[in-house]
CSV table of C-alpha atoms in Angstrom, one decimal:
chain,number,residue,atom,x,y,z
A,1,MET,CA,19.4,-42.6,30.6
A,2,ASN,CA,23.0,-41.4,30.7
A,3,TYR,CA,24.0,-42.2,34.3
A,4,ILE,CA,23.8,-45.0,36.8
A,5,ALA,CA,23.2,-44.5,40.5
A,6,LEU,CA,26.4,-44.1,42.4
A,7,ASP,CA,25.4,-47.0,44.7
A,8,ALA,CA,25.1,-49.2,41.5
A,9,PHE,CA,28.6,-48.2,40.3
A,10,LYS,CA,31.0,-51.2,40.8
A,11,LYS,CA,33.8,-48.9,42.1
A,12,ALA,CA,31.6,-46.8,44.4
A,13,TRP,CA,33.6,-47.8,47.4
A,14,VAL,CA,36.2,-45.2,46.6
A,15,PHE,CA,33.6,-42.5,47.3
A,16,ARG,CA,32.4,-44.2,50.5
A,17,HIS,CA,35.9,-44.6,52.0
A,18,GLN,CA,35.7,-44.0,55.7
A,19,ASP,CA,39.0,-42.2,55.8
A,20,LEU,CA,38.0,-39.8,53.0
A,21,PRO,CA,34.4,-38.9,53.6
A,22,ILE,CA,32.5,-36.9,51.0
A,23,GLU,CA,29.6,-34.6,51.8
A,24,GLU,CA,26.2,-35.8,50.5
A,25,ALA,CA,25.9,-32.7,48.3
A,26,ASP,CA,29.1,-33.7,46.5
A,27,LEU,CA,28.2,-37.3,46.3
A,28,ALA,CA,25.0,-36.3,44.5
A,29,ARG,CA,27.1,-34.6,41.8
A,30,ILE,CA,29.4,-37.6,41.1
A,31,LYS,CA,27.7,-39.3,38.2
A,32,PRO,CA,29.0,-42.5,36.7
A,33,MET,CA,27.9,-42.8,33.1
A,34,THR,CA,26.1,-45.8,31.6
A,35,GLU,CA,28.4,-48.0,29.5
A,36,GLN,CA,26.7,-46.7,26.3
A,37,ARG,CA,27.1,-43.0,27.2
A,38,ALA,CA,30.7,-43.6,28.3
A,39,ALA,CA,31.5,-45.3,25.0
A,40,VAL,CA,30.2,-42.4,23.0
A,41,LEU,CA,32.2,-39.9,25.1
A,42,TRP,CA,35.3,-42.0,25.0
A,43,THR,CA,35.1,-42.4,21.2
A,44,THR,CA,34.5,-38.6,20.8
A,45,MET,CA,37.1,-37.3,23.2
A,46,VAL,CA,39.7,-40.0,23.8
A,47,SER,CA,40.1,-42.8,21.2
A,48,ARG,CA,38.3,-44.4,18.4
A,49,GLU,CA,40.6,-47.4,18.5
A,50,GLN,CA,41.6,-48.3,22.0
A,51,ASP,CA,39.4,-49.2,25.0
A,52,HIS,CA,41.8,-48.6,27.8
A,53,PRO,CA,44.8,-46.3,28.5
A,54,ASP,CA,47.1,-49.3,28.7
A,55,PHE,CA,46.7,-49.7,24.9
A,56,PHE,CA,47.1,-46.1,23.7
A,57,THR,CA,49.4,-45.9,20.6
A,58,PRO,CA,50.7,-42.8,18.8
A,59,HIS,CA,47.5,-43.0,16.7
A,60,ASP,CA,45.6,-41.8,19.8
A,61,TRP,CA,46.2,-38.3,21.1
A,62,PRO,CA,47.0,-39.5,24.6
A,63,GLY,CA,49.6,-41.8,23.1
A,64,LYS,CA,51.5,-38.9,21.4
A,65,GLU,CA,54.3,-37.5,23.5
A,66,GLU,CA,54.1,-34.1,21.9
A,67,ASN,CA,50.6,-33.6,23.6
A,68,TRP,CA,52.1,-33.8,27.1
A,69,HIS,CA,54.1,-30.8,28.3
A,70,GLU,CA,54.9,-31.5,31.9
A,71,SER,CA,54.9,-34.3,34.5
A,72,LEU,CA,54.6,-34.0,38.3
A,73,ASP,CA,54.0,-36.1,41.3
A,74,TRP,CA,50.4,-36.4,42.5
A,75,GLU,CA,51.1,-39.2,45.0
A,76,GLY,CA,53.2,-37.1,47.4
A,77,PRO,CA,50.4,-34.6,48.0
A,78,TRP,CA,47.9,-37.4,48.1
A,79,GLU,CA,49.9,-39.3,50.8
A,80,ALA,CA,50.3,-36.0,52.7
A,81,GLY,CA,46.5,-35.7,52.8
A,82,GLU,CA,46.2,-32.5,50.8
A,83,ALA,CA,42.5,-31.7,50.9
A,84,THR,CA,42.3,-30.2,47.4
A,85,LEU,CA,43.8,-31.0,44.0
A,86,PRO,CA,47.4,-29.6,43.9
A,87,ASP,CA,47.7,-26.0,42.7
A,88,THR,CA,50.1,-26.9,39.9
A,89,ILE,CA,47.4,-29.0,38.3
A,90,CYS,CA,44.6,-26.4,38.9
A,91,ASP,CA,46.8,-23.6,37.6
A,92,PHE,CA,47.6,-25.5,34.4
A,93,LEU,CA,44.0,-26.5,33.7
A,94,ASN,CA,42.7,-23.0,34.5
A,95,TRP,CA,39.1,-24.3,34.6
A,96,GLU,CA,36.2,-22.6,36.3
A,97,ASP,CA,34.6,-24.4,39.2
A,98,ASN,CA,31.4,-25.1,37.3
A,99,THR,CA,33.3,-26.7,34.4
A,100,THR,CA,31.8,-30.2,33.6
A,101,VAL,CA,34.7,-32.7,33.9
A,102,TYR,CA,35.0,-36.3,32.9
A,103,PHE,CA,37.2,-38.7,34.7
A,104,CYS,CA,37.9,-41.3,32.0
A,105,MET,CA,39.2,-44.7,33.1
A,106,SER,CA,38.2,-46.8,30.0
A,107,ARG,CA,35.6,-46.9,27.3
A,108,GLU,CA,33.0,-48.3,29.8
A,109,LEU,CA,34.0,-46.4,32.9
A,110,ILE,CA,33.7,-42.6,32.9
A,111,ILE,CA,32.5,-40.4,35.8
A,112,GLU,CA,31.1,-36.9,35.2
A,113,THR,CA,31.2,-34.2,37.8
A,114,GLN,CA,31.9,-30.5,38.2
A,115,PHE,CA,35.5,-29.3,38.6
A,116,ASP,CA,34.9,-27.9,42.1
A,117,VAL,CA,33.6,-31.3,43.3
A,118,PHE,CA,36.6,-33.0,41.7
A,119,LYS,CA,39.0,-30.6,43.4
A,120,ARG,CA,37.5,-31.4,46.8
A,121,THR,CA,37.3,-35.2,46.2
A,122,TRP,CA,40.4,-35.8,44.2
A,123,GLN,CA,41.9,-38.1,46.8
A,124,ASN,CA,39.0,-40.5,46.3
A,125,PHE,CA,39.3,-40.4,42.5
A,126,MET,CA,43.0,-41.3,42.8
A,127,PHE,CA,42.1,-44.8,44.0
A,128,LEU,CA,41.1,-45.2,40.3
A,129,ALA,CA,44.3,-43.6,38.8
A,130,ASP,CA,45.5,-46.1,36.2
A,131,GLY,CA,46.2,-44.0,33.1
A,132,SER,CA,42.9,-42.2,33.9
A,133,LEU,CA,42.3,-39.0,32.0
A,134,LEU,CA,40.7,-35.8,33.5
A,135,LEU,CA,39.0,-33.9,30.6
A,136,GLY,CA,36.9,-30.8,30.7
A,137,LYS,CA,33.8,-30.2,28.5
A,138,LYS,CA,34.8,-27.8,25.7
A,139,ARG,CA,38.4,-27.6,27.2
A,140,ASP,CA,41.6,-28.7,25.5
A,141,THR,CA,43.8,-29.0,28.6
A,142,ALA,CA,44.0,-32.5,30.2
A,143,VAL,CA,45.6,-34.5,32.9
A,144,MET,CA,46.6,-38.2,32.8
A,145,PHE,CA,47.0,-39.8,36.2
A,146,SER,CA,49.1,-42.9,36.4
A,147,GLU,CA,49.1,-45.6,39.1
A,148,SER,CA,52.8,-44.8,39.6
A,149,GLY,CA,51.9,-41.4,41.1
A,150,GLU,CA,52.7,-39.3,38.0
A,151,ALA,CA,50.4,-36.7,36.6
A,152,ARG,CA,51.0,-35.7,33.0
A,153,LEU,CA,49.7,-32.2,32.0
A,154,GLY,CA,48.9,-31.7,28.3
A,155,LYS,CA,46.5,-30.6,25.6
A,156,ARG,CA,44.0,-32.4,23.5
A,157,PRO,CA,44.2,-31.6,19.8
A,158,LYS,CA,41.1,-29.7,18.6
A,159,ASN,CA,40.4,-32.1,15.8
A,160,LEU,CA,40.4,-35.8,16.8
């Protein structure tokens, strides 16, 4: 079993927020991973050494400044109630709507969904922005969302 039920996810409240309702069809496509599955994906795509973004070092690709090309403000559009993920981020990522994406908060906390669902529900996900990484399956572009309201746009190296 690779996923847990959304209702069993300890941070499920972000997807049930009354001011940011999500359609049932989209809720069904938001899939928190089991801790074991999350750990495998984190080790493969994020870091073999660190368990949380707070501890990234230059030995981890997200901790290397040269992997990040641009920073922008996600909090302004979020506070303005923009319904979909800002165009600047979407344009940079250049992912198809059916791209499988991983919202990586830590070694134990990763949510899988499709890019179209993430774009529509991004405001809910931003309650979990704390160095969280948005990665795409078989994609090298990435976004790191900080609690301060900054989004860093960058690329994952091909060989980790």
